[in-house]
XYZ file of C-alpha atoms in Angstrom:
328
model
C -140.384 -50.720 -48.592
C -141.220 -52.963 -51.524
C -142.155 -51.922 -55.009
C -144.136 -53.835 -57.605
C -143.239 -51.543 -60.490
C -140.202 -49.509 -61.372
C -138.217 -47.857 -64.100
C -138.098 -48.792 -67.768
C -134.926 -48.479 -69.828
C -134.980 -48.534 -73.621
C -132.022 -49.649 -75.711
C -131.223 -48.552 -79.303
C -131.432 -52.105 -80.673
C -135.104 -52.479 -79.764
C -134.923 -54.079 -76.352
C -136.360 -52.984 -73.019
C -135.378 -53.542 -69.397
C -138.275 -53.184 -66.962
C -138.016 -53.332 -63.186
C -140.810 -55.619 -62.025
C -140.137 -55.672 -58.308
C -137.650 -54.321 -55.803
C -137.064 -54.873 -52.091
C -134.176 -53.402 -50.053
C -133.042 -56.341 -47.896
C -132.738 -59.993 -48.897
C -130.244 -62.852 -48.656
C -129.560 -65.664 -51.141
C -128.559 -69.033 -49.655
C -127.135 -72.146 -51.300
C -128.648 -75.475 -50.190
C -125.470 -77.457 -50.694
C -125.376 -81.056 -51.961
C -122.110 -81.916 -50.247
C -121.787 -84.993 -47.998
C -122.634 -82.863 -44.989
C -125.697 -80.782 -45.839
C -125.180 -77.112 -45.225
C -126.722 -73.755 -46.007
C -124.144 -71.312 -47.390
C -124.653 -67.574 -47.974
C -124.365 -66.496 -51.603
C -125.213 -62.802 -51.525
C -127.138 -60.206 -49.555
C -128.487 -56.771 -50.396
C -131.197 -55.273 -52.567
C -133.459 -57.781 -54.325
C -134.529 -56.764 -57.839
C -136.567 -58.557 -60.480
C -136.116 -57.340 -64.048
C -137.817 -58.191 -67.321
C -135.812 -58.004 -70.549
C -137.870 -57.771 -73.757
C -136.448 -58.028 -77.260
C -138.604 -56.060 -79.722
C -137.093 -57.472 -82.923
C -138.193 -61.033 -82.195
C -140.756 -62.268 -79.648
C -138.743 -63.221 -76.587
C -138.573 -62.136 -72.961
C -136.267 -63.021 -70.068
C -136.996 -62.425 -66.375
C -134.189 -62.385 -63.830
C -133.711 -62.003 -60.090
C -130.729 -60.213 -58.569
C -129.394 -59.852 -55.041
C -126.366 -57.609 -55.105
C -124.041 -59.249 -57.701
C -125.692 -62.683 -57.670
C -128.174 -63.105 -60.526
C -130.345 -66.000 -61.660
C -133.119 -66.603 -64.227
C -136.844 -66.978 -63.620
C -138.336 -69.210 -66.305
C -141.538 -71.120 -66.964
C -139.706 -74.385 -66.276
C -138.214 -73.127 -63.000
C -140.156 -73.998 -59.871
C -140.338 -71.476 -57.041
C -141.552 -72.907 -53.738
C -142.538 -70.748 -50.813
C -141.454 -72.731 -47.744
C -141.730 -69.967 -45.157
C -143.411 -66.651 -44.595
C -140.648 -64.804 -46.423
C -138.495 -67.696 -47.699
C -138.541 -69.083 -51.243
C -136.658 -71.960 -52.876
C -135.564 -72.024 -56.525
C -135.265 -75.451 -58.181
C -132.644 -75.413 -60.949
C -130.787 -78.401 -62.346
C -127.618 -79.050 -60.354
C -128.197 -76.304 -57.802
C -130.983 -75.584 -55.328
C -130.909 -72.295 -53.485
C -133.216 -70.142 -51.400
C -133.626 -66.513 -50.563
C -135.190 -64.729 -47.635
C -136.596 -61.242 -47.213
C -135.992 -59.416 -43.945
C -137.744 -56.503 -42.289
C -141.033 -56.934 -44.148
C -143.626 -54.479 -42.810
C -146.182 -54.068 -45.607
C -147.138 -57.723 -45.594
C -150.177 -57.714 -47.900
C -148.743 -55.475 -50.622
C -145.391 -57.219 -50.465
C -146.776 -60.735 -50.896
C -149.181 -59.729 -53.646
C -146.369 -58.138 -55.596
C -143.744 -60.855 -55.360
C -146.110 -63.805 -55.762
C -147.760 -62.156 -58.750
C -144.412 -61.931 -60.551
C -143.510 -65.531 -59.677
C -146.829 -66.776 -61.032
C -146.482 -64.796 -64.256
C -142.917 -65.803 -65.111
C -142.230 -69.059 -63.235
C -143.885 -72.140 -61.748
C -145.004 -71.043 -58.294
C -146.088 -73.288 -55.404
C -146.519 -72.965 -51.635
C -145.475 -75.743 -49.288
C -144.737 -74.946 -45.661
C -142.218 -76.992 -43.697
C -143.921 -76.750 -40.314
C -141.439 -74.481 -38.537
C -141.135 -70.708 -38.244
C -138.250 -68.920 -39.924
C -137.356 -67.235 -36.635
C -136.617 -70.635 -35.111
C -132.838 -71.346 -35.082
C -133.590 -74.917 -36.201
C -135.470 -73.720 -39.293
C -132.880 -74.748 -41.886
C -132.024 -78.054 -40.267
C -135.684 -78.995 -40.785
C -136.334 -77.058 -43.995
C -133.310 -78.052 -46.078
C -134.017 -81.783 -46.519
C -137.714 -81.075 -47.118
C -136.927 -78.327 -49.622
C -134.466 -80.541 -51.503
C -137.010 -83.374 -51.640
C -139.628 -81.049 -53.125
C -137.097 -79.605 -55.555
C -136.142 -83.088 -56.747
C -139.779 -83.989 -57.373
C -140.162 -80.855 -59.497
C -137.001 -81.576 -61.490
C -138.070 -85.180 -62.144
C -141.379 -83.856 -63.472
C -139.402 -81.861 -66.037
C -137.367 -84.913 -67.058
C -134.173 -83.950 -65.242
C -132.058 -86.151 -63.015
C -131.946 -84.216 -59.733
C -128.950 -83.874 -57.476
C -125.482 -82.611 -58.196
C -124.413 -81.877 -61.761
C -123.507 -84.785 -64.053
C -120.129 -83.083 -64.449
C -119.340 -82.690 -60.761
C -116.394 -85.052 -60.320
C -114.149 -85.325 -57.283
C -113.431 -81.763 -56.164
C -114.353 -80.237 -59.526
C -117.543 -78.320 -60.363
C -119.110 -78.237 -56.924
C -122.464 -76.638 -56.155
C -120.985 -73.290 -55.109
C -119.108 -73.017 -58.384
C -122.213 -73.980 -60.355
C -124.198 -71.235 -58.624
C -121.484 -68.708 -59.518
C -121.484 -69.865 -63.141
C -125.279 -69.719 -63.282
C -125.065 -66.087 -62.240
C -122.438 -65.398 -64.905
C -124.469 -67.179 -67.609
C -127.553 -65.135 -66.685
C -125.600 -61.899 -67.040
C -124.181 -62.999 -70.395
C -127.627 -63.798 -71.806
C -129.233 -60.562 -70.607
C -126.316 -58.525 -71.959
C -126.704 -60.261 -75.304
C -130.384 -59.245 -75.354
C -129.845 -55.617 -74.372
C -126.864 -55.196 -76.689
C -128.835 -56.565 -79.632
C -126.298 -59.299 -80.335
C -128.648 -62.184 -79.607
C -130.210 -62.626 -83.050
C -133.220 -64.544 -84.389
C -130.740 -66.913 -86.043
C -129.548 -67.965 -82.569
C -132.850 -69.140 -81.110
C -135.775 -71.478 -81.698
C -139.266 -70.906 -80.310
C -141.338 -73.920 -79.300
C -144.717 -74.739 -77.805
C -147.554 -72.439 -76.924
C -151.123 -72.313 -78.119
C -152.702 -70.671 -81.112
C -155.537 -68.720 -79.466
C -156.158 -65.118 -80.427
C -154.942 -63.657 -77.128
C -151.546 -65.322 -77.470
C -151.140 -64.573 -81.168
C -151.711 -60.876 -80.418
C -149.045 -60.875 -77.701
C -145.630 -60.616 -79.401
C -143.716 -61.035 -76.122
C -145.051 -64.431 -75.103
C -141.938 -66.594 -75.506
C -140.124 -67.132 -72.200
C -136.699 -68.777 -72.019
C -136.259 -72.396 -71.094
C -133.953 -72.880 -68.144
C -131.783 -74.786 -70.662
C -130.669 -71.459 -72.116
C -128.691 -70.940 -68.919
C -127.915 -74.467 -67.703
C -126.500 -75.466 -71.100
C -123.918 -72.710 -70.772
C -123.088 -73.747 -67.206
C -122.792 -77.415 -68.242
C -120.483 -76.397 -71.069
C -118.227 -74.545 -68.621
C -118.114 -77.619 -66.403
C -117.298 -79.894 -69.345
C -114.580 -77.503 -70.493
C -113.063 -77.474 -67.008
C -112.949 -81.280 -66.898
C -111.480 -81.416 -70.414
C -108.707 -79.047 -69.403
C -107.812 -81.477 -66.622
C -107.847 -84.459 -68.994
C -110.931 -86.010 -67.385
C -113.164 -85.747 -70.467
C -112.003 -86.416 -74.046
C -114.366 -84.176 -76.019
C -117.254 -81.808 -75.477
C -119.090 -83.189 -78.498
C -119.580 -86.583 -76.875
C -121.506 -84.896 -74.087
C -123.600 -82.370 -75.994
C -126.756 -84.481 -75.749
C -126.558 -84.225 -71.971
C -127.080 -80.486 -72.285
C -130.716 -81.067 -73.217
C -133.704 -81.902 -71.008
C -136.070 -84.778 -71.714
C -139.438 -83.091 -71.376
C -139.817 -79.394 -72.163
C -142.733 -77.757 -70.320
C -146.106 -78.162 -72.031
C -148.530 -75.354 -72.879
C -145.868 -72.632 -72.673
C -144.232 -70.816 -75.529
C -140.516 -71.021 -74.797
C -137.311 -70.089 -76.566
C -133.983 -71.916 -76.533
C -130.582 -71.480 -78.091
C -130.381 -73.512 -81.280
C -127.142 -75.083 -82.528
C -125.989 -71.829 -84.090
C -126.698 -69.843 -80.942
C -125.193 -72.405 -78.613
C -122.034 -72.556 -80.709
C -121.739 -68.775 -80.615
C -121.945 -68.705 -76.844
C -119.674 -71.714 -76.352
C -116.884 -70.124 -78.375
C -116.688 -67.367 -75.807
C -117.183 -69.577 -72.795
C -114.473 -71.959 -73.976
C -111.790 -69.350 -73.376
C -113.368 -67.459 -70.500
C -113.517 -68.378 -66.826
C -116.598 -67.737 -64.729
C -114.755 -64.852 -63.043
C -114.367 -63.104 -66.397
C -117.880 -63.855 -67.611
C -119.185 -60.389 -66.755
C -116.802 -58.971 -69.359
C -117.905 -61.184 -72.250
C -120.502 -60.135 -74.782
C -121.690 -61.416 -78.113
C -120.827 -59.318 -81.113
C -123.401 -59.040 -83.916
C -123.420 -62.403 -85.658
C -125.300 -62.944 -88.927
C -126.772 -66.346 -89.703
C -124.492 -68.794 -91.587
C -123.975 -67.888 -95.224
C -123.187 -70.126 -98.156
C -121.184 -69.282 -101.276
C -119.896 -70.866 -104.416
C -121.172 -73.806 -106.419
C -120.522 -76.230 -103.595
C -122.459 -74.038 -101.173
C -119.556 -74.120 -98.780
C -120.583 -72.966 -95.332
C -118.820 -69.850 -94.103
C -118.356 -69.736 -90.336
C -119.477 -66.281 -89.209
C -119.755 -66.960 -85.490
C -117.627 -64.927 -83.145
C -117.422 -64.094 -79.450
C -115.176 -61.402 -78.078
C -113.758 -60.625 -74.640
C -114.394 -56.960 -73.865
C -111.038 -56.625 -72.116
C -109.219 -57.820 -75.239
C -111.242 -55.414 -77.365
C -110.271 -52.556 -75.058
C -106.580 -53.545 -75.309
C -106.839 -53.535 -79.110
C -108.293 -50.018 -79.035
C -105.444 -48.815 -76.831
C -102.837 -50.359 -79.188
C -104.484 -48.687 -82.189
C -104.128 -45.271 -80.556
């Protein structure tokens, strides 16, 4: 049985986690970009959509979760309904789908899930001319879904296809999907822990009408918040293998060409990106769930020369726990 509303959890730092939607059985599938197209399972289990709201500064973040696999829902992420209960997410470097099974309350279910997609993402419907029950569904649907996803990404100024940093056997689509999940968890933990600060973000776009100015939670994240972190992990991996000389020469490739118009969005600025990268630089995607931002004040300046003091830090929770044990 589906649910369009759920629990609300408040955090001491002024953030909220709200369950927007929940359904008990769903499967996430990777539409792989390898030489031989394939559809690979990513995760199966309960599907949950959550909204994270930071009260101190006007940002929100919506996420989708199936079991341990998590991904963002943003205003510059296209969601395409290609089947009765099948949806495709278009994200730079990785295209994946998810399907609901055992749907019985058809009207309520569709109203709930589509309503959330329309509020927090870019939602479209485009059937592929074959029923999901047909065993040939994905052989027909995958190339059509990828073509539609590429059109959407081009509209946003992205170069569709595999990641720019997918070289030889490194940084394949499956790994990128795993890192996207880890990056999503890192960002949401930074919001709920209160360690993502106003100094880390910039808010762009949006109108100036009265309705919007009275809504303090109108800034949604750009997908760049998450893909920049994934790109940085890929660059770091190639650097460790001697295939890239420096991350700085590739930083401009972590930015999109055309941010979405008419939406108020937030991104990590240089200070915020640096704070996250310091942790990601020494942390693999398998350890990403155990990495959190510590409170980081904005850069300070002292002395006559106004010398900048680097106050950015990023700490592995496991290391912090080891330090506590040693101190005992």
